[in-house]
Short mmCIF file of C-alpha atoms in Angstrom, two decimals:
data_model
loop_
_atom_site.label_atom_id
_atom_site.label_comp_id
_atom_site.label_asym_id
_atom_site.label_seq_id
_atom_site.Cartn_x
_atom_site.Cartn_y
_atom_site.Cartn_z
CA MET A 157 152.33 122.93 100.01
CA ALA A 158 155.19 125.00 98.88
CA LYS A 159 154.43 127.76 96.27
CA ARG A 160 155.40 126.77 92.73
CA GLU A 161 158.31 128.60 91.23
CA LEU A 162 157.62 130.74 88.16
CA TRP A 163 159.66 132.38 85.35
CA ASN A 164 160.75 135.85 86.43
CA SER A 165 160.54 137.32 82.96
CA ARG A 166 158.96 136.47 79.71
CA LYS A 167 162.17 137.12 77.91
CA GLY A 168 163.99 134.61 80.09
CA PHE A 169 161.28 131.98 79.53
CA ILE A 170 161.58 132.57 75.66
CA TYR A 171 165.31 132.29 75.82
CA ALA A 172 164.99 129.04 77.74
CA ALA A 173 162.45 127.58 75.42
CA VAL A 174 164.37 128.55 72.23
CA GLY A 175 167.49 127.32 73.78
CA ALA A 176 165.74 124.00 74.52
CA ALA A 177 164.65 123.61 70.95
CA ILE A 178 167.91 124.55 69.41
CA GLY A 179 170.51 121.92 69.67
CA LEU A 180 173.50 120.22 67.96
CA GLY A 181 171.06 118.42 65.67
CA ASN A 182 169.94 121.54 63.95
CA LEU A 183 173.50 121.99 62.51
CA TRP A 184 173.46 118.74 60.54
CA ARG A 185 169.97 117.17 60.60
CA PHE A 186 168.05 120.01 58.81
CA PRO A 187 170.54 120.89 56.13
CA PHE A 188 170.86 117.23 54.87
CA GLN A 189 167.17 116.56 55.38
CA ALA A 190 166.49 119.44 52.96
CA TYR A 191 169.32 118.46 50.58
CA LYS A 192 168.04 114.86 50.29
CA ASN A 193 164.41 115.77 50.05
CA GLY A 194 164.01 118.08 47.09
CA GLY A 195 166.37 121.07 48.10
CA GLY A 196 164.40 124.25 47.79
CA ALA A 197 161.17 122.27 47.22
CA PHE A 198 161.53 120.83 50.79
CA PHE A 199 160.77 124.21 52.27
CA LEU A 200 157.14 124.18 51.18
CA PRO A 201 156.22 121.00 53.25
CA TYR A 202 158.60 122.26 55.95
CA ILE A 203 156.76 125.50 56.34
CA VAL A 204 153.36 123.70 56.14
CA ALA A 205 154.57 121.46 58.93
CA ILE A 206 155.64 124.39 61.10
CA PHE A 207 152.14 125.87 61.07
CA THR A 208 150.08 122.66 61.06
CA CYS A 209 152.07 120.61 63.58
CA GLY A 210 154.85 122.61 65.33
CA VAL A 211 152.88 125.65 66.50
CA PRO A 212 149.60 123.85 67.48
CA LEU A 213 151.58 121.22 69.56
CA MET A 214 153.62 123.92 71.25
CA ILE A 215 150.50 125.76 72.21
CA LEU A 216 148.96 122.55 73.58
CA GLU A 217 152.03 121.69 75.52
CA TYR A 218 152.62 125.13 77.08
CA GLN A 219 148.95 125.50 77.90
CA LEU A 220 148.47 122.09 79.33
CA GLY A 221 151.57 122.55 81.52
CA ARG A 222 150.36 125.87 82.83
CA ASN A 223 146.75 124.67 83.39
CA VAL A 224 147.77 121.61 85.54
CA ARG A 225 150.88 123.31 87.05
CA GLY A 226 152.92 120.22 86.49
CA GLY A 227 155.17 118.26 84.13
CA SER A 228 154.23 115.47 81.96
CA THR A 229 153.39 112.92 84.79
CA LYS A 230 150.92 115.35 86.47
CA ALA A 231 149.62 116.50 82.99
CA PHE A 232 148.80 113.07 81.82
CA ARG A 233 147.37 112.08 85.17
CA SER A 234 144.90 114.95 84.92
CA LEU A 235 143.46 113.21 81.81
CA GLY A 236 142.91 110.13 83.85
CA LYS A 237 145.05 108.29 86.48
CA ARG A 238 145.72 105.40 84.09
CA PHE A 239 147.37 107.86 81.65
CA GLU A 240 150.05 108.96 84.13
CA TRP A 241 152.11 106.00 82.77
CA PHE A 242 152.49 107.86 79.43
CA GLY A 243 153.83 110.86 81.21
CA TRP A 244 156.62 108.78 82.81
CA VAL A 245 157.39 107.19 79.47
CA GLN A 246 157.65 110.59 77.98
CA ILE A 247 160.17 112.00 80.50
CA MET A 248 162.30 108.72 80.35
CA ILE A 249 163.19 109.83 76.78
CA PRO A 250 165.34 112.95 77.74
CA ILE A 251 167.24 110.92 80.35
CA VAL A 252 168.20 108.41 77.69
CA VAL A 253 168.90 110.98 75.03
CA MET A 254 171.17 113.04 77.52
CA MET A 255 173.38 109.96 78.08
CA PHE A 256 174.65 109.97 74.51
CA TYR A 257 173.92 113.64 73.74
CA CYS A 258 176.44 114.68 76.53
CA THR A 259 179.25 112.49 74.90
CA ILE A 260 178.73 114.55 71.68
CA ILE A 261 178.87 117.83 73.69
CA SER A 262 182.13 116.57 75.38
CA VAL A 263 183.74 116.28 71.92
CA SER A 264 183.00 119.85 71.23
CA VAL A 265 184.74 120.72 74.69
CA VAL A 266 187.75 118.71 73.62
CA PHE A 267 187.84 120.63 70.33
CA MET A 268 187.61 123.93 72.31
CA VAL A 269 190.61 123.00 74.21
CA TYR A 270 192.60 121.91 71.17
CA SER A 271 191.60 125.13 69.43
CA LEU A 272 193.20 127.06 72.22
CA ALA A 273 196.25 124.80 71.99
CA HIS A 274 196.39 125.57 68.19
CA ALA A 275 196.22 129.26 68.90
CA PHE A 276 199.15 129.13 71.26
CA GLY A 277 201.17 126.97 68.81
CA ILE A 278 201.25 123.86 71.01
CA VAL A 279 199.70 121.63 68.44
CA ASP A 280 198.89 122.10 64.73
CA TRP A 281 195.67 120.12 63.83
CA MET A 282 193.01 122.21 62.13
CA SER A 283 194.13 121.40 58.55
CA GLU A 284 193.73 117.70 59.30
CA PRO A 285 191.00 117.38 61.99
CA GLY A 286 190.16 113.85 61.08
CA LYS A 287 193.24 112.66 62.88
CA LEU A 288 192.22 114.42 66.12
CA MET A 289 188.48 113.10 65.78
CA GLY A 290 189.92 109.59 65.22
CA ILE A 291 192.10 109.89 68.41
CA ILE A 292 189.03 111.04 70.41
CA VAL A 293 186.36 108.55 69.20
CA GLY A 294 188.61 105.62 68.36
CA SER A 295 187.36 102.65 66.42
CA ALA A 296 185.81 99.37 67.11
CA ASP A 297 184.89 96.27 65.00
CA GLY A 298 181.28 96.43 65.93
CA PRO A 299 178.70 97.25 68.61
CA PHE A 300 179.82 94.34 70.74
CA ASP A 301 183.59 95.05 70.60
CA PHE A 302 183.91 96.55 74.13
CA ALA A 303 187.59 95.27 74.19
CA ALA A 304 188.37 98.11 71.89
CA GLY A 305 188.38 100.42 74.83
CA ILE A 306 186.98 103.70 76.13
CA SER A 307 187.89 107.22 75.15
CA LYS A 308 189.70 109.03 77.95
CA TYR A 309 188.99 112.34 76.23
CA MET A 310 185.18 111.93 76.24
CA LEU A 311 185.15 110.20 79.66
CA GLY A 312 186.96 113.21 81.12
CA PHE A 313 185.01 115.92 79.50
CA ILE A 314 181.53 114.46 79.96
CA MET A 315 182.18 115.12 83.66
CA ILE A 316 182.41 118.81 82.89
CA VAL A 317 179.22 118.70 80.74
CA TRP A 318 177.29 116.83 83.49
CA PHE A 319 178.60 119.25 86.15
CA GLY A 320 177.34 122.13 84.03
CA ASN A 321 173.94 120.47 83.74
CA TRP A 322 173.79 119.72 87.52
CA ILE A 323 174.95 123.13 88.79
CA ILE A 324 172.30 125.01 86.56
CA VAL A 325 169.17 122.74 87.01
CA LYS A 326 169.68 122.16 90.81
CA LYS A 327 169.27 125.99 91.22
CA GLY A 328 165.88 125.90 89.76
CA ILE A 329 163.90 127.67 87.13
CA SER A 330 164.55 131.33 87.83
CA GLY A 331 167.79 130.97 89.64
CA GLY A 332 169.43 128.48 87.32
CA ILE A 333 167.82 127.80 83.95
CA GLU A 334 166.45 131.36 83.24
CA LYS A 335 169.71 132.99 84.19
CA ALA A 336 171.80 130.56 82.15
CA SER A 337 169.44 130.86 79.06
CA LYS A 338 169.60 134.67 79.12
CA LEU A 339 173.42 134.28 78.54
CA PHE A 340 173.46 131.15 76.36
CA THR A 341 170.73 131.76 73.89
CA PRO A 342 171.53 135.28 72.67
CA LEU A 343 175.34 134.24 72.62
CA LEU A 344 174.42 131.16 70.51
CA MET A 345 172.26 133.31 67.98
CA VAL A 346 174.96 135.99 67.64
CA LEU A 347 177.71 133.43 67.05
CA MET A 348 175.84 131.47 64.43
CA VAL A 349 174.88 134.62 62.55
CA ILE A 350 178.59 135.58 62.50
CA PHE A 351 179.52 132.19 61.19
CA MET A 352 176.83 132.24 58.63
CA PHE A 353 178.01 135.61 57.17
CA ASN A 354 181.55 134.42 57.25
CA SER A 355 180.60 131.20 55.39
CA LEU A 356 178.85 133.22 52.67
CA ARG A 357 182.20 135.05 51.80
CA LEU A 358 184.06 131.77 51.13
CA ASN A 359 185.07 130.98 47.68
CA GLY A 360 182.70 128.40 46.39
CA ALA A 361 179.79 129.15 48.88
CA SER A 362 177.37 129.54 45.95
CA ILE A 363 177.98 126.04 44.87
CA GLY A 364 176.82 124.74 48.30
CA LEU A 365 173.81 127.10 48.34
CA ASN A 366 172.74 126.02 45.01
CA ALA A 367 172.88 122.38 46.12
CA LEU A 368 170.79 123.27 49.14
CA PHE A 369 168.21 125.62 47.70
CA THR A 370 167.68 124.67 44.12
CA PRO A 371 164.18 123.22 44.11
CA ARG A 372 163.62 119.77 42.69
CA PHE A 373 159.81 120.04 42.21
CA GLU A 374 159.48 116.56 40.85
CA LYS A 375 159.86 115.35 44.51
CA ILE A 376 157.20 117.52 45.95
CA LEU A 377 154.46 114.99 45.39
CA ASN A 378 156.52 112.19 46.93
CA PRO A 379 154.69 111.45 50.34
CA SER A 380 158.15 110.56 51.99
CA ILE A 381 159.20 114.31 51.48
CA TRP A 382 156.21 115.40 53.58
CA VAL A 383 156.73 112.81 56.27
CA ALA A 384 160.43 113.92 56.42
CA ALA A 385 159.33 117.53 56.78
CA TYR A 386 156.94 116.92 59.58
CA ALA A 387 159.48 114.55 61.35
CA GLN A 388 162.07 117.47 61.14
CA VAL A 389 159.78 120.08 62.72
CA PHE A 390 158.38 117.60 65.26
CA PHE A 391 161.84 116.47 66.63
CA SER A 392 163.57 119.87 66.11
CA THR A 393 161.07 121.59 68.34
CA THR A 394 161.58 119.20 71.37
CA LEU A 395 158.01 118.22 71.53
CA ALA A 396 156.56 115.10 73.18
CA VAL A 397 159.46 114.62 75.48
CA GLY A 398 158.09 116.58 78.42
CA VAL A 399 160.32 119.59 78.06
CA MET A 400 157.80 122.12 76.89
CA ILE A 401 155.01 120.91 79.32
CA ALA A 402 157.46 121.26 82.11
CA TYR A 403 158.55 124.83 81.01
CA GLY A 404 154.86 125.61 80.51
CA SER A 405 154.07 124.66 84.10
CA TYR A 406 156.25 127.55 85.33
CA ILE A 407 154.52 130.19 83.08
CA PRO A 408 152.62 132.90 85.07
CA ASP A 409 148.86 132.96 84.58
CA LYS A 410 148.44 136.05 82.44
CA TRP A 411 151.33 135.57 79.92
CA ASP A 412 150.63 135.28 76.32
CA ILE A 413 150.91 131.43 75.36
CA VAL A 414 149.98 131.78 71.71
CA ASN A 415 152.61 134.43 70.81
CA SER A 416 155.20 132.68 72.94
CA SER A 417 154.55 129.47 70.97
CA PHE A 418 154.98 131.18 67.55
CA ILE A 419 158.17 132.79 68.75
CA THR A 420 159.66 129.55 69.97
CA VAL A 421 158.83 127.54 66.84
CA LEU A 422 159.70 130.22 64.31
CA SER A 423 163.08 130.93 66.14
CA ASN A 424 164.00 127.28 65.90
CA ALA A 425 163.00 127.28 62.24
CA SER A 426 165.16 130.38 61.68
CA PHE A 427 168.14 128.66 63.31
CA ASP A 428 167.44 125.65 61.01
CA ILE A 429 167.78 127.87 57.97
CA ILE A 430 170.90 129.76 59.32
CA ALA A 431 172.51 126.32 60.06
CA GLY A 432 171.64 125.23 56.53
CA ILE A 433 173.23 128.27 54.96
CA THR A 434 176.38 127.95 57.13
CA VAL A 435 176.85 124.18 56.57
CA PHE A 436 176.41 124.21 52.88
CA SER A 437 178.33 127.43 52.14
CA THR A 438 181.18 125.77 54.02
CA LEU A 439 180.72 122.48 52.14
CA GLY A 440 180.56 124.35 48.85
CA TYR A 441 183.94 125.87 49.71
CA LEU A 442 185.38 122.48 50.38
CA VAL A 443 183.89 120.95 47.25
CA ASN A 444 185.25 123.82 45.24
CA ASN A 445 188.76 123.93 46.66
CA LEU A 446 189.42 120.28 47.76
CA GLY A 447 187.51 118.52 45.06
CA VAL A 448 185.47 116.35 47.63
CA ASP A 449 181.78 115.41 47.49
CA PHE A 450 179.02 116.97 49.56
CA ASN A 451 178.66 113.66 51.45
CA SER A 452 182.39 113.32 52.08
CA PHE A 453 182.04 114.20 55.69
CA GLY A 454 178.85 112.29 56.34
CA ASN A 455 175.65 113.96 57.52
CA GLY A 456 176.31 113.75 61.28
CA ALA A 457 179.00 115.03 63.66
CA GLY A 458 181.60 114.83 60.85
CA ILE A 459 180.24 118.10 59.58
CA ALA A 460 180.95 120.02 62.61
CA PHE A 461 184.12 118.20 63.84
CA VAL A 462 185.94 117.65 60.51
CA ALA A 463 184.53 119.96 57.84
CA PHE A 464 184.35 123.19 59.80
CA PRO A 465 188.07 123.08 61.16
CA ILE A 466 189.28 122.55 57.62
CA ALA A 467 187.31 125.52 56.43
CA ILE A 468 188.50 127.60 59.33
CA SER A 469 192.02 126.67 58.65
CA THR A 470 191.69 128.02 55.12
CA ILE A 471 190.08 131.34 56.25
CA THR A 472 193.41 132.66 57.36
CA SER A 473 197.08 131.35 57.61
CA ASN A 474 197.54 132.97 61.02
CA THR A 475 197.47 130.04 63.55
CA VAL A 476 196.42 132.36 66.40
CA LEU A 477 193.36 133.57 64.46
CA GLN A 478 192.59 129.99 63.38
CA GLY A 479 192.57 128.79 66.95
CA ILE A 480 190.52 131.74 68.18
CA ILE A 481 187.89 131.31 65.50
CA GLY A 482 187.84 127.55 66.07
CA PHE A 483 187.41 128.00 69.90
CA VAL A 484 184.43 130.40 69.29
CA PHE A 485 182.84 127.88 66.85
CA PHE A 486 183.11 124.98 69.20
CA LEU A 487 182.08 127.23 72.15
CA CYS A 488 178.93 127.76 69.95
CA LEU A 489 178.36 124.03 69.69
CA PHE A 490 178.94 123.61 73.42
CA VAL A 491 176.36 126.32 74.20
CA ALA A 492 173.83 124.79 71.81
CA GLY A 493 174.32 121.38 73.40
CA LEU A 494 174.20 122.56 76.98
CA SER A 495 171.04 124.71 76.52
CA SER A 496 169.23 121.67 75.24
CA SER A 497 170.62 119.29 77.77
CA ILE A 498 169.53 121.35 80.77
CA SER A 499 166.00 121.32 79.43
CA MET A 500 166.10 117.60 79.11
CA LEU A 501 167.26 117.25 82.76
CA GLU A 502 164.46 119.68 83.83
CA SER A 503 161.88 117.59 82.01
CA PHE A 504 162.47 114.56 84.29
CA THR A 505 163.18 116.64 87.36
CA THR A 506 159.76 118.53 87.08
CA GLY A 507 157.82 115.34 86.49
CA ALA A 508 159.39 113.61 89.50
CA LEU A 509 159.22 116.58 91.80
CA ASP A 510 155.48 116.81 91.05
CA LYS A 511 154.92 113.20 92.45
CA PHE A 512 157.63 112.62 95.01
CA ASN A 513 158.50 114.53 98.18
CA ILE A 514 162.19 115.08 97.44
CA LYS A 515 164.34 118.12 97.38
CA ARG A 516 165.37 119.40 93.95
CA GLU A 517 169.07 119.46 94.70
CA LYS A 518 169.08 115.79 95.90
CA LEU A 519 166.91 114.63 92.90
CA VAL A 520 169.08 116.47 90.28
CA SER A 521 172.16 115.04 91.97
CA ILE A 522 170.85 111.39 91.69
CA ILE A 523 169.79 111.89 88.00
CA SER A 524 173.08 113.41 87.11
CA LEU A 525 175.06 110.48 88.69
CA VAL A 526 172.95 107.94 86.79
CA GLY A 527 173.26 110.01 83.56
CA LEU A 528 176.99 110.28 83.94
CA THR A 529 177.17 106.49 84.29
CA GLY A 530 175.15 106.09 81.13
CA SER A 531 177.38 108.55 79.28
CA ALA A 532 180.47 106.67 80.25
CA CYS A 533 179.06 103.62 78.50
CA PHE A 534 178.56 105.70 75.32
CA SER A 535 182.15 106.97 75.68
CA THR A 536 183.38 103.42 74.80
CA TYR A 537 184.58 103.17 71.25
CA ALA A 538 181.84 100.67 70.57
CA GLY A 539 179.34 102.76 72.30
CA PHE A 540 180.09 106.05 70.45
CA ASN A 541 180.66 104.59 67.09
CA TYR A 542 177.78 102.07 66.91
CA ILE A 543 175.46 101.89 69.84
CA LEU A 544 174.75 105.68 69.99
CA ASP A 545 173.14 105.66 66.45
CA ILE A 546 171.20 102.54 67.24
CA VAL A 547 169.64 103.90 70.50
CA ASP A 548 169.07 107.23 68.90
CA ALA A 549 167.16 105.69 65.97
CA HIS A 550 164.89 103.50 68.11
CA VAL A 551 164.10 106.10 70.79
CA GLY A 552 163.47 108.86 68.07
CA ASN A 553 161.71 106.78 65.39
CA TYR A 554 159.51 104.74 67.73
CA ILE A 555 158.94 106.21 71.19
CA ILE A 556 159.01 109.99 70.49
CA ALA A 557 156.93 109.70 67.34
CA THR A 558 154.37 107.33 69.03
CA LEU A 559 154.06 109.57 72.13
CA GLY A 560 153.61 112.61 69.68
CA LEU A 561 150.68 110.84 68.22
CA ILE A 562 149.16 109.75 71.53
CA GLU A 563 149.55 113.14 73.15
CA PRO A 564 147.04 115.18 71.04
CA VAL A 565 144.56 112.24 70.82
CA LEU A 566 144.40 111.96 74.64
CA VAL A 567 144.19 115.74 75.23
CA CYS A 568 141.50 116.14 72.64
CA ARG A 569 139.49 113.24 74.01
CA TYR A 570 139.84 113.70 77.84
CA TYR A 571 140.79 117.39 78.34
CA GLY A 572 139.09 119.07 75.31
CA ILE A 573 140.96 120.83 72.68
CA ASP A 574 138.41 123.59 72.52
CA ARG A 575 139.17 124.19 76.28
CA ILE A 576 142.95 124.42 75.60
CA ARG A 577 142.16 126.94 72.72
CA GLU A 578 139.83 129.11 74.86
CA GLU A 579 142.31 129.16 77.78
CA ALA A 580 145.28 129.95 75.53
CA ASN A 581 143.31 132.82 73.94
CA ARG A 582 142.24 134.40 77.21
CA TYR A 583 145.56 136.38 77.54
CA SER A 584 146.88 136.29 73.98
CA ASP A 585 147.37 139.40 71.80
CA PHE A 586 146.01 137.43 68.79
CA LYS A 587 143.49 134.63 68.98
CA ILE A 588 143.60 131.11 67.55
CA GLY A 589 140.52 129.93 65.74
CA LYS A 590 138.73 126.64 65.12
CA TRP A 591 141.57 125.64 62.67
CA PHE A 592 143.53 124.83 65.81
CA ASP A 593 140.97 122.17 66.94
CA PHE A 594 140.89 120.74 63.35
CA LEU A 595 144.69 120.46 63.18
CA LEU A 596 145.13 118.66 66.48
CA LYS A 597 142.04 116.43 66.05
CA TYR A 598 142.83 115.21 62.57
CA VAL A 599 145.81 116.55 60.67
CA THR A 600 148.56 116.14 63.21
CA PRO A 601 147.41 112.56 64.26
CA ALA A 602 147.04 111.52 60.76
CA LEU A 603 150.47 112.71 59.64
CA LEU A 604 152.22 111.40 62.85
CA GLY A 605 150.28 108.18 62.43
CA ILE A 606 151.65 107.72 58.95
CA THR A 607 155.13 108.54 60.27
CA VAL A 608 154.82 106.00 63.11
CA VAL A 609 153.44 103.14 60.91
CA THR A 610 156.13 103.76 58.33
CA ASN A 611 158.84 103.67 60.93
CA PHE A 612 157.57 100.50 62.53
CA ILE A 613 157.29 98.69 59.13
CA LYS A 614 160.83 99.65 58.32
CA GLY A 615 162.07 98.60 61.85
CA VAL A 616 160.37 95.27 61.59
CA THR A 617 161.72 94.50 58.16
CA GLU A 618 165.21 95.67 58.92
CA VAL A 619 165.62 94.12 62.43
CA THR A 620 169.18 93.23 63.39
CA LEU A 621 170.72 91.64 66.57
CA PRO A 622 172.36 94.94 67.73
CA GLY A 623 169.06 96.78 67.02
CA LEU A 624 167.22 94.09 68.96
CA MET A 625 169.65 94.19 72.01
CA TYR A 626 170.62 97.88 72.21
CA GLY A 627 167.66 99.58 70.43
CA TRP A 628 164.65 97.70 71.54
CA GLY A 629 166.46 96.65 74.78
CA THR A 630 166.73 100.38 75.68
CA VAL A 631 163.07 100.85 74.88
CA VAL A 632 162.11 97.88 77.13
CA VAL A 633 164.16 99.32 79.98
CA MET A 634 162.48 102.66 79.63
CA LEU A 635 159.03 101.10 79.77
CA ILE A 636 159.97 99.11 82.82
CA CYS A 637 161.39 102.19 84.63
CA ALA A 638 158.23 104.15 83.64
CA THR A 639 156.09 101.44 85.05
CA VAL A 640 158.02 101.24 88.41
CA PHE A 641 157.65 105.14 88.88
CA TYR A 642 154.02 104.97 87.91
CA LYS A 643 153.18 102.16 90.45
CA LYS A 644 154.70 104.09 93.32
CA SER A 645 152.12 106.16 95.41
CA TRP A 646 151.76 109.91 94.85
CA LYS A 647 153.61 111.61 97.76
CA THR A 648 152.60 115.24 97.11
CA ALA A 649 149.30 117.03 96.78
CA GLU A 650 147.59 116.32 93.50
#
């Protein structure tokens, strides 16, 4: 049996884990979750969620991965052969998410190219980016309007994105992901801090910061605020999708798991706050100078691809500087997206390599071709404008949340949460106590259980034909694929 590859340096591992957690969603999901859910008051349940859900689950996934020396499939199988199926369901999630996530990354690459064109005076677009966004993503009359066409921009540039994923992940942990993360993650952090400080100097930034941070304490007792805080931490840290179990499986025996978990979760939380300050300072400027509303650009990709170019165009009248600043900003988005997408690809790769006797290069090539095909479907105008949101909502609200609930329950019951705690403490600078057991046995399952039940009730009462076909249809395909892989015999040493 071949010796398992390990991370070369703890710094490289931390960079990879933080890069996996930080993604495009941080830039718009957290700021608007806080804005909608009590402003400054949202930070109390958010901080509580970090320490009662984010950190304990991160410790659990890192330690479980290291203990079994395997990804989700092998980790769940170690709890009982019948549980391997849950591992396959878990690592199907990143493959589906990557298919539409890469189309969003491709838009940032298009904007990088157009920023350079702007700098060289070839095209002047930054003061009216909505037109360019409209050309790229097009329009459709609904999720079934495939006659509307496909975006040649996204279709062309997703090939670059998938090539980046393929070239990095096929080289393995230390030779590919670790080397890339040592470059991408520090670069991403430096760029975002620069943009944060620049946004703070904009005229009207205080208006946006007041909107984001002014606490509305009357909302603090609303249970939905707490559910939203836990959902934000849970989804933002890339838990329950096999990524952190896979990364944990390559951690050397004597590295500090507890400290690494705190660093990963708190770094991601810091990026959430940096993104919040950057987004709302920029929106405050636009509200103050253009007379628009905070929701004028939506709460998704419109923030990055419409609001920021307008703000950049008003920082200076020099088109060369505008283009350079725009290029750096969209490079930042590209780096954030790519660092997350390579971790998603690795999640499935690790799980499959553990079971099947196949070379990494061949497996990554097959997954990349399948993923590229899926991304092409999301590059249609109907796919990007309608189907993407439907699939994202169903996979995130139902599958990820449910697996997040099942994971600690199974580990506590069949592996022993006290065993996880003792093994994590063995090489840690500071020890975790019995509070860790209590949180993962009772608090985390209870809160995620509320989230799951709430989501399912809402999903059943608001079911639509597109949701049934694209949303639940995707879920069914995932479950079928997981079952097929689960039924196949184990080809490697268990």
